[in-house]
C-alpha positions as a LaTeX table, in Angstrom:
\begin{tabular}{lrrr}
\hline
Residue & $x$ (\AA) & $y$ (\AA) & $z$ (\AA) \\
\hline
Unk1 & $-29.74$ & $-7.90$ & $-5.66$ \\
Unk2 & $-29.93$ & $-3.81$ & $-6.09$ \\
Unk3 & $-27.37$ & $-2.44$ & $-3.16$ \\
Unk4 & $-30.34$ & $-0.86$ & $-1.95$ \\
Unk5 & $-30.99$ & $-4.49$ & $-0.70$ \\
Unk6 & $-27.54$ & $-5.06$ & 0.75 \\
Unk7 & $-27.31$ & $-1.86$ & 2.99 \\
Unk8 & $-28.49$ & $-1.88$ & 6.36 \\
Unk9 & $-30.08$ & 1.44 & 7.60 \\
Unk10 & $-28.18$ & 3.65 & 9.51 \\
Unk11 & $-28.62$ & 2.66 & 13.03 \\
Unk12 & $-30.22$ & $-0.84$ & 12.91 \\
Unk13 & $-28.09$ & $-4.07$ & 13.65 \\
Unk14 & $-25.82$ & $-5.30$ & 10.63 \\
Unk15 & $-27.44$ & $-8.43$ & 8.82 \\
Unk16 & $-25.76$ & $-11.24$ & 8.30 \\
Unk17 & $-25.82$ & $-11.52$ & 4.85 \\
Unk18 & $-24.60$ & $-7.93$ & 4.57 \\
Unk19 & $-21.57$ & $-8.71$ & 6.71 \\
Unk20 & $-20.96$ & $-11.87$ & 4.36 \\
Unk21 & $-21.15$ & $-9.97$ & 1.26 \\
Unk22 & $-19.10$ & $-6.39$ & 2.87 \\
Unk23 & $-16.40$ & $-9.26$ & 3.87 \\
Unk24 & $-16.21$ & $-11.21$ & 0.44 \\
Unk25 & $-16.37$ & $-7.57$ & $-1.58$ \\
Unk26 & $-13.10$ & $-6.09$ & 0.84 \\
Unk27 & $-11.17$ & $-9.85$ & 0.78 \\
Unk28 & $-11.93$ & $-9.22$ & $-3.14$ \\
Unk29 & $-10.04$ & $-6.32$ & $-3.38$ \\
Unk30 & $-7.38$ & $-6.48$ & $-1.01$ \\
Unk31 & $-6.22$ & $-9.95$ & $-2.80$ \\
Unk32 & $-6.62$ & $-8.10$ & $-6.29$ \\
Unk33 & $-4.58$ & $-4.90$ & $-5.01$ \\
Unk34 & $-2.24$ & $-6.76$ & $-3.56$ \\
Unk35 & $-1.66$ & $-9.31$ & $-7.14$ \\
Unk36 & $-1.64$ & $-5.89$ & $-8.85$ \\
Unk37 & 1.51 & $-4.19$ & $-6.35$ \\
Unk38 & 2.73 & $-8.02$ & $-6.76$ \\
Unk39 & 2.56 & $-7.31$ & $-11.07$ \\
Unk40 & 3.88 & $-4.36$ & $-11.24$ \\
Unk41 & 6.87 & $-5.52$ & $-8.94$ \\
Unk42 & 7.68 & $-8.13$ & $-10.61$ \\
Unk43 & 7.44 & $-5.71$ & $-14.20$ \\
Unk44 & 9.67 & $-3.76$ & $-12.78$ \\
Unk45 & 12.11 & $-6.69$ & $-11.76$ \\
Unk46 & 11.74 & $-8.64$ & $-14.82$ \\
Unk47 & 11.56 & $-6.44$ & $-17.53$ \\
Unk48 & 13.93 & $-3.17$ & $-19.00$ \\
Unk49 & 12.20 & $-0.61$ & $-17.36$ \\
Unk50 & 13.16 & $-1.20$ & $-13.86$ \\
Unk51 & 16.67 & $-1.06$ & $-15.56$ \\
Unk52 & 15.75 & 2.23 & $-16.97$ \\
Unk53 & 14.48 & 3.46 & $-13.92$ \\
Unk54 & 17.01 & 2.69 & $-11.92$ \\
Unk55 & 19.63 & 4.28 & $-14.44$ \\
Unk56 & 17.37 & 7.60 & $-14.46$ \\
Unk57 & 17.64 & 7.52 & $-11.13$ \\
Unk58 & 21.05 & 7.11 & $-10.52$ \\
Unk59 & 21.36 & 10.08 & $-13.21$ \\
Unk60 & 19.64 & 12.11 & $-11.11$ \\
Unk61 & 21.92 & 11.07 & $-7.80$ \\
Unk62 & 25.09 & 10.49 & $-8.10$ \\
Unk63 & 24.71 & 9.42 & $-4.10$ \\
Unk64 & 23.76 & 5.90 & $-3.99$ \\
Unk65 & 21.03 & 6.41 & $-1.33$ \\
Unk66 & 19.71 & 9.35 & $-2.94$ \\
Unk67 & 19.00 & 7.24 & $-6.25$ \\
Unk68 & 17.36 & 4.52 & $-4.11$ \\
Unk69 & 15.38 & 7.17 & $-2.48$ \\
Unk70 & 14.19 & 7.75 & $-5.54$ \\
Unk71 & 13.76 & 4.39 & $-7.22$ \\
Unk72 & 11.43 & 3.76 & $-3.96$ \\
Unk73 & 9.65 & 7.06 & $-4.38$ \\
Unk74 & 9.14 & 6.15 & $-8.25$ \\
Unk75 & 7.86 & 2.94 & $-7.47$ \\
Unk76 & 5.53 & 4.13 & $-5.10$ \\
Unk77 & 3.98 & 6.20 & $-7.20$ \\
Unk78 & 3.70 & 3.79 & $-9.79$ \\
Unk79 & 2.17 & 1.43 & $-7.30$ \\
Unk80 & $-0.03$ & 4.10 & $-5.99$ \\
Unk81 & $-1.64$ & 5.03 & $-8.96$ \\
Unk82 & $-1.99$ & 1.53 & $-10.17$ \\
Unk83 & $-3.87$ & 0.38 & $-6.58$ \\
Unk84 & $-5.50$ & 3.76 & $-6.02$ \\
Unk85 & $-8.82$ & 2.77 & $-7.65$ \\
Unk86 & $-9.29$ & $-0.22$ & $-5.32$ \\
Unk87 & $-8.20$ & 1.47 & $-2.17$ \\
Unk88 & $-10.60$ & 3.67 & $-3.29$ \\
Unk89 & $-13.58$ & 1.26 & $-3.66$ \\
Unk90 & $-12.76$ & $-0.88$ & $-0.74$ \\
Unk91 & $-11.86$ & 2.35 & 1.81 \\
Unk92 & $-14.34$ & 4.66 & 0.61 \\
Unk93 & $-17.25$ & 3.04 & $-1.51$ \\
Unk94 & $-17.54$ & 0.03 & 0.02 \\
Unk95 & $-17.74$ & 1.58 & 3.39 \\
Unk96 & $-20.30$ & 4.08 & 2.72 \\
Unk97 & $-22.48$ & 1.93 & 0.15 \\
Unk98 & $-22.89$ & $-0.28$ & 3.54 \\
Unk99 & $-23.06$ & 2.73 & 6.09 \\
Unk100 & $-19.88$ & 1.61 & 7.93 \\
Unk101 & $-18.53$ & 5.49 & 7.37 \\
Unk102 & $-19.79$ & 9.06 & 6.78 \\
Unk103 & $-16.48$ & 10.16 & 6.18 \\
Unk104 & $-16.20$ & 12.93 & 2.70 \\
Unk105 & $-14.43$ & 12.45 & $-0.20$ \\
Unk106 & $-11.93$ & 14.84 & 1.23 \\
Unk107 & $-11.42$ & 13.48 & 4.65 \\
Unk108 & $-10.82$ & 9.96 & 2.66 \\
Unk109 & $-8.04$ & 11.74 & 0.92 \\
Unk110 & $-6.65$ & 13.76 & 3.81 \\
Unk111 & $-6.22$ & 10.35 & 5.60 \\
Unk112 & $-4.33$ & 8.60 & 3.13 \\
Unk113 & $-2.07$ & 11.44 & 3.15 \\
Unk114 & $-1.35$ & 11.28 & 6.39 \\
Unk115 & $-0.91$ & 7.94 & 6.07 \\
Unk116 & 2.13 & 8.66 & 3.46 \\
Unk117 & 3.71 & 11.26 & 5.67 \\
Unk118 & 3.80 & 9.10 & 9.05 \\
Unk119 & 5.23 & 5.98 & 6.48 \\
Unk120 & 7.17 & 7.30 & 3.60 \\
Unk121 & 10.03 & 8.70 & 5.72 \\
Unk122 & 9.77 & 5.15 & 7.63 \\
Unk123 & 10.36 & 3.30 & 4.24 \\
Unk124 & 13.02 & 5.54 & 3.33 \\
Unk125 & 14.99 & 4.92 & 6.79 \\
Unk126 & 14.33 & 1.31 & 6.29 \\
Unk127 & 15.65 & 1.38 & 2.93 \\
Unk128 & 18.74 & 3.37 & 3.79 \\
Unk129 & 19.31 & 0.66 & 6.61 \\
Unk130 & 18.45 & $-2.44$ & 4.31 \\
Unk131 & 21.54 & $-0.10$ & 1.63 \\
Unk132 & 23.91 & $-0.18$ & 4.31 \\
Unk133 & 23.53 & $-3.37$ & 5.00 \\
Unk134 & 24.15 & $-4.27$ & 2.21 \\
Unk135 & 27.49 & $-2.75$ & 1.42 \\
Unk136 & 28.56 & $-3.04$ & 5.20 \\
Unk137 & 27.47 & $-6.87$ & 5.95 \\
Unk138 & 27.78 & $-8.54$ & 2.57 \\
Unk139 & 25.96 & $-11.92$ & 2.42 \\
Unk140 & 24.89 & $-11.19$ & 6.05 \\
Unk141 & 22.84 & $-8.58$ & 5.59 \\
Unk142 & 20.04 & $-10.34$ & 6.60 \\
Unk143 & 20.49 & $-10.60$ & 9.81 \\
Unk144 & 21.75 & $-6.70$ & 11.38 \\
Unk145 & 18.62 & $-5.67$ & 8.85 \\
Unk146 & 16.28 & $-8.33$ & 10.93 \\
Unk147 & 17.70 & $-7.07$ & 14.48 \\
Unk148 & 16.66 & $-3.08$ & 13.03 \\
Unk149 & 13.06 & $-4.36$ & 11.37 \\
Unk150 & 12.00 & $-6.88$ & 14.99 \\
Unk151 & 13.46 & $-3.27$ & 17.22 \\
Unk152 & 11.41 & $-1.33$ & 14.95 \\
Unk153 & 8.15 & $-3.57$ & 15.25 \\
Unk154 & 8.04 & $-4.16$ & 18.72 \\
\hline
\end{tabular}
């Protein structure tokens, strides 16, 4: 089928079958973005260079939240540049191949920036918390961190 086929025309009611196939393409590649952030997790858990990471990091801070601050802003890169092509195709090209969006290449990109500012210094309190915790609590970090992350959510 040419995706001429699977687009609806602006303006007329979705189709059934294009709704089935939009679904089963975005399902696609949120499971295969999320097994890749998954991969490179667990790379960077199981193998030297999350070692070497974290000891560049600490080289760089001698604080111990400034080098996590960094280990979490390294690995977000890392994470964003290995998922970027799929939030690409399921955000942008997915929505526009079946008219769901006329949002520009630019406005794409200006909202996942905004997206990093409004979250990134979110993470970073969270992971300053989760630190603290940590050191503070011992082997009961888990639950003052659980109390800060169901405040936070509700």
């Amino acid at each position: 089928m040419a995706s001429e086929e699977l687009t609806s025309p602006r303006g007329s009611p979705p189709r059934t079958e294009d709704a089935r196939a939009y679904n089963r393409l975005k399902l696609a590649a949120g499971i295969t973005s999320s097994f890749c952030s998954f991969a490179l997790l667990v790379a960077l858990a199981a193998t030297p260079a999350g070692r070497s990471l974290a000891g560049w990091c600490a080289s760089l801070s001698p604080n111990p939240y400034g080098a996590l601050l960094l280990f979490v802003f390294s690995a977000g890169v890392l994470q964003s540049a290995v998922t970027l092509p799929l939030g690409w195709f399921s955000g942008f090209h997915l929505e526009h191949r079946f008219a769901l969006s006329n949002q520009s290449p630019g406005g794409w990109v200006r909202e996942r920036i905004k997206g990093l500012a409004l979250g990134a210094p979110l993470a970073a309190g969270m992971f300053c918390v989760l630190l603290f915790c940590i050191g503070r609590f011992g082997n009961a970090w888990w639950l003052p961190v659980g109390i800060a992350l169901t405040l936070i959510s509700v």
